[in-house]
JSON list of C-alpha atoms in Angstrom, two decimals:
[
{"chain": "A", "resi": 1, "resn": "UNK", "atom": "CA", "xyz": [23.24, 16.59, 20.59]},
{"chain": "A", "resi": 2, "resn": "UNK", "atom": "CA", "xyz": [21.43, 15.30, 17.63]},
{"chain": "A", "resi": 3, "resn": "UNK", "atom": "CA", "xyz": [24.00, 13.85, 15.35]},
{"chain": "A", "resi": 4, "resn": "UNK", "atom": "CA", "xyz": [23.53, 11.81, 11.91]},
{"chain": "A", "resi": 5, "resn": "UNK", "atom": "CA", "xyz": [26.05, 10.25, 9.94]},
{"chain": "A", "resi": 6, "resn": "UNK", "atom": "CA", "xyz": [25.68, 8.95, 6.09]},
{"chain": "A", "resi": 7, "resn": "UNK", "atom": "CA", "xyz": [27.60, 6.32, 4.44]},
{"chain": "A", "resi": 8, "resn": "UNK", "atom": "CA", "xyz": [27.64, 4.06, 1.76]},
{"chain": "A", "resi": 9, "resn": "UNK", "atom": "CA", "xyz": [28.03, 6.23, -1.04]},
{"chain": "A", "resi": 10, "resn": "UNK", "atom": "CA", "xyz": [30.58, 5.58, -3.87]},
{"chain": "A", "resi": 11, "resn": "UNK", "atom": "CA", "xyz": [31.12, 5.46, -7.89]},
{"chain": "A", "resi": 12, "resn": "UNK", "atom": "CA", "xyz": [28.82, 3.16, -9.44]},
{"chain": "A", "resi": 13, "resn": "UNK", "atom": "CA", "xyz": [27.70, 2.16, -13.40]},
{"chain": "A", "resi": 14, "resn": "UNK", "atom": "CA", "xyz": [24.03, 2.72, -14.49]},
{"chain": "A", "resi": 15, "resn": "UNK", "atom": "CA", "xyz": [22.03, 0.52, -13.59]},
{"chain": "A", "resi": 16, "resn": "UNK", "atom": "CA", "xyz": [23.97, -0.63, -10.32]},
{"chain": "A", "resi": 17, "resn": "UNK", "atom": "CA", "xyz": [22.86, -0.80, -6.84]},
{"chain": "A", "resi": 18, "resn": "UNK", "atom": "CA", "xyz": [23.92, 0.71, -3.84]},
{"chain": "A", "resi": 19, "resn": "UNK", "atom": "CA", "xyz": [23.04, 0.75, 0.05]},
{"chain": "A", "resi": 20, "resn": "UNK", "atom": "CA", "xyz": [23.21, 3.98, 1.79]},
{"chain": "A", "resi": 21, "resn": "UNK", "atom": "CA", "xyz": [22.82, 4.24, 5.61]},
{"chain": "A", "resi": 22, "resn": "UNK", "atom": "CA", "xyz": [22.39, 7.01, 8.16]},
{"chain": "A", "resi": 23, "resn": "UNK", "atom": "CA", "xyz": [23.41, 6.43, 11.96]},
{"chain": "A", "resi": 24, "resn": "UNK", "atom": "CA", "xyz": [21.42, 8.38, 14.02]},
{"chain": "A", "resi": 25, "resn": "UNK", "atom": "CA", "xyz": [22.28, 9.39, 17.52]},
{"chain": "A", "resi": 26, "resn": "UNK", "atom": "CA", "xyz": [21.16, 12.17, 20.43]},
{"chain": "A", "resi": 27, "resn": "UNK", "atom": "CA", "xyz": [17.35, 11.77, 20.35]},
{"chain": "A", "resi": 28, "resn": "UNK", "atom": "CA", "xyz": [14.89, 8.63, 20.74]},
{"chain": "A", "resi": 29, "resn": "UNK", "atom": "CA", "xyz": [15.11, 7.68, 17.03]},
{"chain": "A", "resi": 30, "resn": "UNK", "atom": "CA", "xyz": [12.33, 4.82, 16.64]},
{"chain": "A", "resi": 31, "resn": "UNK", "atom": "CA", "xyz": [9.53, 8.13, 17.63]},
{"chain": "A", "resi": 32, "resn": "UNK", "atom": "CA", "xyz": [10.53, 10.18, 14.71]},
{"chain": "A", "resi": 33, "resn": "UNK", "atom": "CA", "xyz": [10.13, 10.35, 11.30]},
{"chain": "A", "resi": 34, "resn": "UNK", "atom": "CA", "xyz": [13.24, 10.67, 8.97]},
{"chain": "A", "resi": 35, "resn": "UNK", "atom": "CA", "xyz": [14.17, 11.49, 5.66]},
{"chain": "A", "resi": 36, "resn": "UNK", "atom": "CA", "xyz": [16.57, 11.53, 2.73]},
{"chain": "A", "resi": 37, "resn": "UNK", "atom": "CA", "xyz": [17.26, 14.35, 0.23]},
{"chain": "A", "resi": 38, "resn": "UNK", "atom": "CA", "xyz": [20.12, 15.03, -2.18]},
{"chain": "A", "resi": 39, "resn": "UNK", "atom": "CA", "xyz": [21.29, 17.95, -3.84]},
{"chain": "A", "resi": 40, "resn": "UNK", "atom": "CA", "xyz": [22.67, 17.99, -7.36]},
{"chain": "A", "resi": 41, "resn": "UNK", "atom": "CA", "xyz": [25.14, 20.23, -8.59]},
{"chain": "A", "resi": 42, "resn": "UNK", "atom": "CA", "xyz": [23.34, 23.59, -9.35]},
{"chain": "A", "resi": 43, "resn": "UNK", "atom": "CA", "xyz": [19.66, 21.92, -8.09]},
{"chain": "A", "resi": 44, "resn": "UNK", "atom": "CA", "xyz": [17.84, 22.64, -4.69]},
{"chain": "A", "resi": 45, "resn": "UNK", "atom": "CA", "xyz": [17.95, 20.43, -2.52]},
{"chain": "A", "resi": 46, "resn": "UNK", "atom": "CA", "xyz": [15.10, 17.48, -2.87]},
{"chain": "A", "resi": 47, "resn": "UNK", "atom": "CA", "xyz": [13.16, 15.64, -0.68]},
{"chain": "A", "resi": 48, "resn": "UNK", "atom": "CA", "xyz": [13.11, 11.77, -1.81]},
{"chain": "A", "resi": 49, "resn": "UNK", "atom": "CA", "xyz": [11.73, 9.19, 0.76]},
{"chain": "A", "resi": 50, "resn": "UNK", "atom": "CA", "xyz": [10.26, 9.41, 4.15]},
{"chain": "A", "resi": 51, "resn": "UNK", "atom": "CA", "xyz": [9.58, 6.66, 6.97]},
{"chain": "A", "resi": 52, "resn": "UNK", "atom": "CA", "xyz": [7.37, 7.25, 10.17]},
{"chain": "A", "resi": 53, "resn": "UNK", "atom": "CA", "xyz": [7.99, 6.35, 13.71]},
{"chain": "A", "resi": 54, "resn": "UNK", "atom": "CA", "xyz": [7.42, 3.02, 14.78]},
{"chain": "A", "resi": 55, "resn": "UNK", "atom": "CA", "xyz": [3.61, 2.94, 15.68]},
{"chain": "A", "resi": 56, "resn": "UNK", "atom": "CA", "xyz": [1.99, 3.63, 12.26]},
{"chain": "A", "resi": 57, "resn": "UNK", "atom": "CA", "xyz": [5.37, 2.84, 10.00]},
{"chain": "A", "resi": 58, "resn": "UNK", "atom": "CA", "xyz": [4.60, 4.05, 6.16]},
{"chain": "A", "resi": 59, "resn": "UNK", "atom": "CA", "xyz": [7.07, 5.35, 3.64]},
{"chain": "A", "resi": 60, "resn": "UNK", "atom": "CA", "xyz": [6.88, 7.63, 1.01]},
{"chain": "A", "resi": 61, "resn": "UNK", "atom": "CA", "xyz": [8.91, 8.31, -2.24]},
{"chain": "A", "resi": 62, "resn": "UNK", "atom": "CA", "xyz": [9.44, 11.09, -4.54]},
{"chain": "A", "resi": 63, "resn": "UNK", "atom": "CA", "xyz": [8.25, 10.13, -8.11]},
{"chain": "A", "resi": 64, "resn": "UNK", "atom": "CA", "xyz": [11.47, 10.29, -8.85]},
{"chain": "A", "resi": 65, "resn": "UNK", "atom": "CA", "xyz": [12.62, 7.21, -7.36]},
{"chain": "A", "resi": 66, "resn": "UNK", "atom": "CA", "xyz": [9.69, 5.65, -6.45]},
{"chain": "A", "resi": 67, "resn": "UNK", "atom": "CA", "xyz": [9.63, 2.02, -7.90]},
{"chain": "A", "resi": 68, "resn": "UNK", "atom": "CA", "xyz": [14.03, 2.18, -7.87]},
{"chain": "A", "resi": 69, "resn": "UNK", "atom": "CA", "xyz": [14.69, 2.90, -4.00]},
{"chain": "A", "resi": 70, "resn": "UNK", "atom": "CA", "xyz": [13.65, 2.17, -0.80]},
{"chain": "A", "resi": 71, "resn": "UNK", "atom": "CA", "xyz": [13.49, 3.51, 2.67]},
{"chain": "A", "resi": 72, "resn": "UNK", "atom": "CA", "xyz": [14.00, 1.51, 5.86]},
{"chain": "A", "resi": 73, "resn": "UNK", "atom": "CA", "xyz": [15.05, 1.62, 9.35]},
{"chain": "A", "resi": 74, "resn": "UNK", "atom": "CA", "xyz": [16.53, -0.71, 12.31]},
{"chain": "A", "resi": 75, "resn": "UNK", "atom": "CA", "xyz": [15.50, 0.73, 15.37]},
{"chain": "A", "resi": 76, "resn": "UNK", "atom": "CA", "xyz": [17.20, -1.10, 17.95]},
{"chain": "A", "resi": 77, "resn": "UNK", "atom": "CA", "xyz": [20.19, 0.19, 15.66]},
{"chain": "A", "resi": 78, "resn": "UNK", "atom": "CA", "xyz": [18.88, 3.74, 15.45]},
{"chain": "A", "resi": 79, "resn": "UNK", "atom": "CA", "xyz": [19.97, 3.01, 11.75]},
{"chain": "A", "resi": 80, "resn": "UNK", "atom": "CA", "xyz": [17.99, 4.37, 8.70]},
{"chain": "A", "resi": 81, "resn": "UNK", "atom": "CA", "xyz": [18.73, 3.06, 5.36]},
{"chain": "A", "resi": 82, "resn": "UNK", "atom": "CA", "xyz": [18.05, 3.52, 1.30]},
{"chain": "A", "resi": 83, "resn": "UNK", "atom": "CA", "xyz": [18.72, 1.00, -0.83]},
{"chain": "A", "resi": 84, "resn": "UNK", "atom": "CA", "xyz": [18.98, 2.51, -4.84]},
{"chain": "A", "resi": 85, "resn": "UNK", "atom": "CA", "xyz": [18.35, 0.38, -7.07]},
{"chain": "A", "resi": 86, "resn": "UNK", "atom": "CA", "xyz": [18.70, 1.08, -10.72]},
{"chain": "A", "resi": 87, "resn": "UNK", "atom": "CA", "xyz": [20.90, 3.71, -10.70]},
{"chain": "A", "resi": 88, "resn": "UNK", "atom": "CA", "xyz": [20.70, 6.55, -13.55]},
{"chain": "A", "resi": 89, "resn": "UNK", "atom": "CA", "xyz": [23.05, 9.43, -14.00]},
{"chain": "A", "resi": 90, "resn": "UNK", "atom": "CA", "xyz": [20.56, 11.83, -13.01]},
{"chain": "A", "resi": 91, "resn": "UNK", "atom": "CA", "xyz": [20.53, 9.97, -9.58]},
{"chain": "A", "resi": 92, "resn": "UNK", "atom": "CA", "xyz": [24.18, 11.79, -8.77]},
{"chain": "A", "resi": 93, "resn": "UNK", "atom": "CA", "xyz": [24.23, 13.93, -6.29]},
{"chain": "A", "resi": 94, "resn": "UNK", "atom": "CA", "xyz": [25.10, 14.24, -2.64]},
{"chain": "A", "resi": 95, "resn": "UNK", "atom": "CA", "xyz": [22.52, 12.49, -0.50]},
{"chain": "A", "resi": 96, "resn": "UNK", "atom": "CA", "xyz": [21.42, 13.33, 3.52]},
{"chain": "A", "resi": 97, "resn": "UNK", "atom": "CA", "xyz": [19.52, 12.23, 6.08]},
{"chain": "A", "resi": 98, "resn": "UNK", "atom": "CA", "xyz": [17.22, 14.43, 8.26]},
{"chain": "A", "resi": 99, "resn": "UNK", "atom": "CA", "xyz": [15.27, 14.50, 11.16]},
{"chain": "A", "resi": 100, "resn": "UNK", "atom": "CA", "xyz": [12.55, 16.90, 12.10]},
{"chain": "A", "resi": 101, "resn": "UNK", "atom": "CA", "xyz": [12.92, 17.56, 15.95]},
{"chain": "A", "resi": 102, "resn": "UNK", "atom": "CA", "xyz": [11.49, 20.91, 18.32]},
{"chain": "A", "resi": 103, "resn": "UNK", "atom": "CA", "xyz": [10.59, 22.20, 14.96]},
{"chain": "A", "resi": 104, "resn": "UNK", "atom": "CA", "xyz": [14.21, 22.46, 13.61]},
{"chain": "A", "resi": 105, "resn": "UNK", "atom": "CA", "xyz": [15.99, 20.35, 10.83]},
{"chain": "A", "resi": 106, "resn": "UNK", "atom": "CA", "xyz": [18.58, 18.51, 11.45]},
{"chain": "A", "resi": 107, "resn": "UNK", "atom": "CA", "xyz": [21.32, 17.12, 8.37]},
{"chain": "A", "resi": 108, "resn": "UNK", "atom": "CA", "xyz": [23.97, 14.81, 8.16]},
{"chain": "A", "resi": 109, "resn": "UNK", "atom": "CA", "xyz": [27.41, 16.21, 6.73]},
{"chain": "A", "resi": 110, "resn": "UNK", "atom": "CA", "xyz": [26.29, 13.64, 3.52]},
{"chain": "A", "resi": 111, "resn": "UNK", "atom": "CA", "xyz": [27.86, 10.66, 1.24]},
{"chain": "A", "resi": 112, "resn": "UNK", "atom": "CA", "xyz": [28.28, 11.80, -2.61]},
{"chain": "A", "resi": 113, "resn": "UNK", "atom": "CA", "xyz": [26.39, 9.05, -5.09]},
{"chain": "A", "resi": 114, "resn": "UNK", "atom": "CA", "xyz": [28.14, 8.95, -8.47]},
{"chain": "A", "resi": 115, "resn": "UNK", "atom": "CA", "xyz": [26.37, 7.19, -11.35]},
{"chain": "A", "resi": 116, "resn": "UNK", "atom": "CA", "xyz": [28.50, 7.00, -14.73]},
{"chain": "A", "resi": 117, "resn": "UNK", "atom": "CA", "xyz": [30.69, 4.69, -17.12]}
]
């Protein structure tokens, strides 16, 4: 029943910003910690920023885009979020959300990010 949905992705220049967001339904979302990755073209996938449930809220960040991007959530929206900002080419790739939950992993089907003139 656990089902997340990205959005927000798109073609944008270096340097640009964009929003993504991830609408989470099927499971008590404010208890769990979620996730983004991306995968890009002929890379594993990566693990880029994490946020924890709503008693002890902290985020973390690849060093990749730590200082660029950041994680969020709306809770009463069961709505996660990652706002990029300083977009390089390197940043392309296909971005997901996840949630850890029984021990299994759960993905959205997610958005494609496109960074180039």
């Amino acid at each position: 029943q656990v089902q997340l949905v990205e959005s927000g992705g798109g073609l944008v220049q270096p340097g640009g910003s964009l929003k993504l967001s991830c609408a989470a339904s099927g499971f008590p979302f404010s208890l769990y910690t979620v996730k983004w990755y991306r995968q890009a073209p002929g890379k594993e996938r990566e693990w880029i920023a994490s946020i924890s449930n709503v008693s002890s809220i902290q985020m973390y960040y690849a060093d990749s885009v730590k200082g660029r991007f950041t994680i969020s959530k709306d809770n009463a929206k069961s709505t996660l979020y990652l706002q990029m900002n300083n977009l390089k080419p390197e940043d392309t790739a296909v971005y997901y959300c996840n949630v850890n939950r029984g021990g299994h992993d759960y993905w959205g089907q997610g958005t494609q990010v496109t960074v180039s003139t």
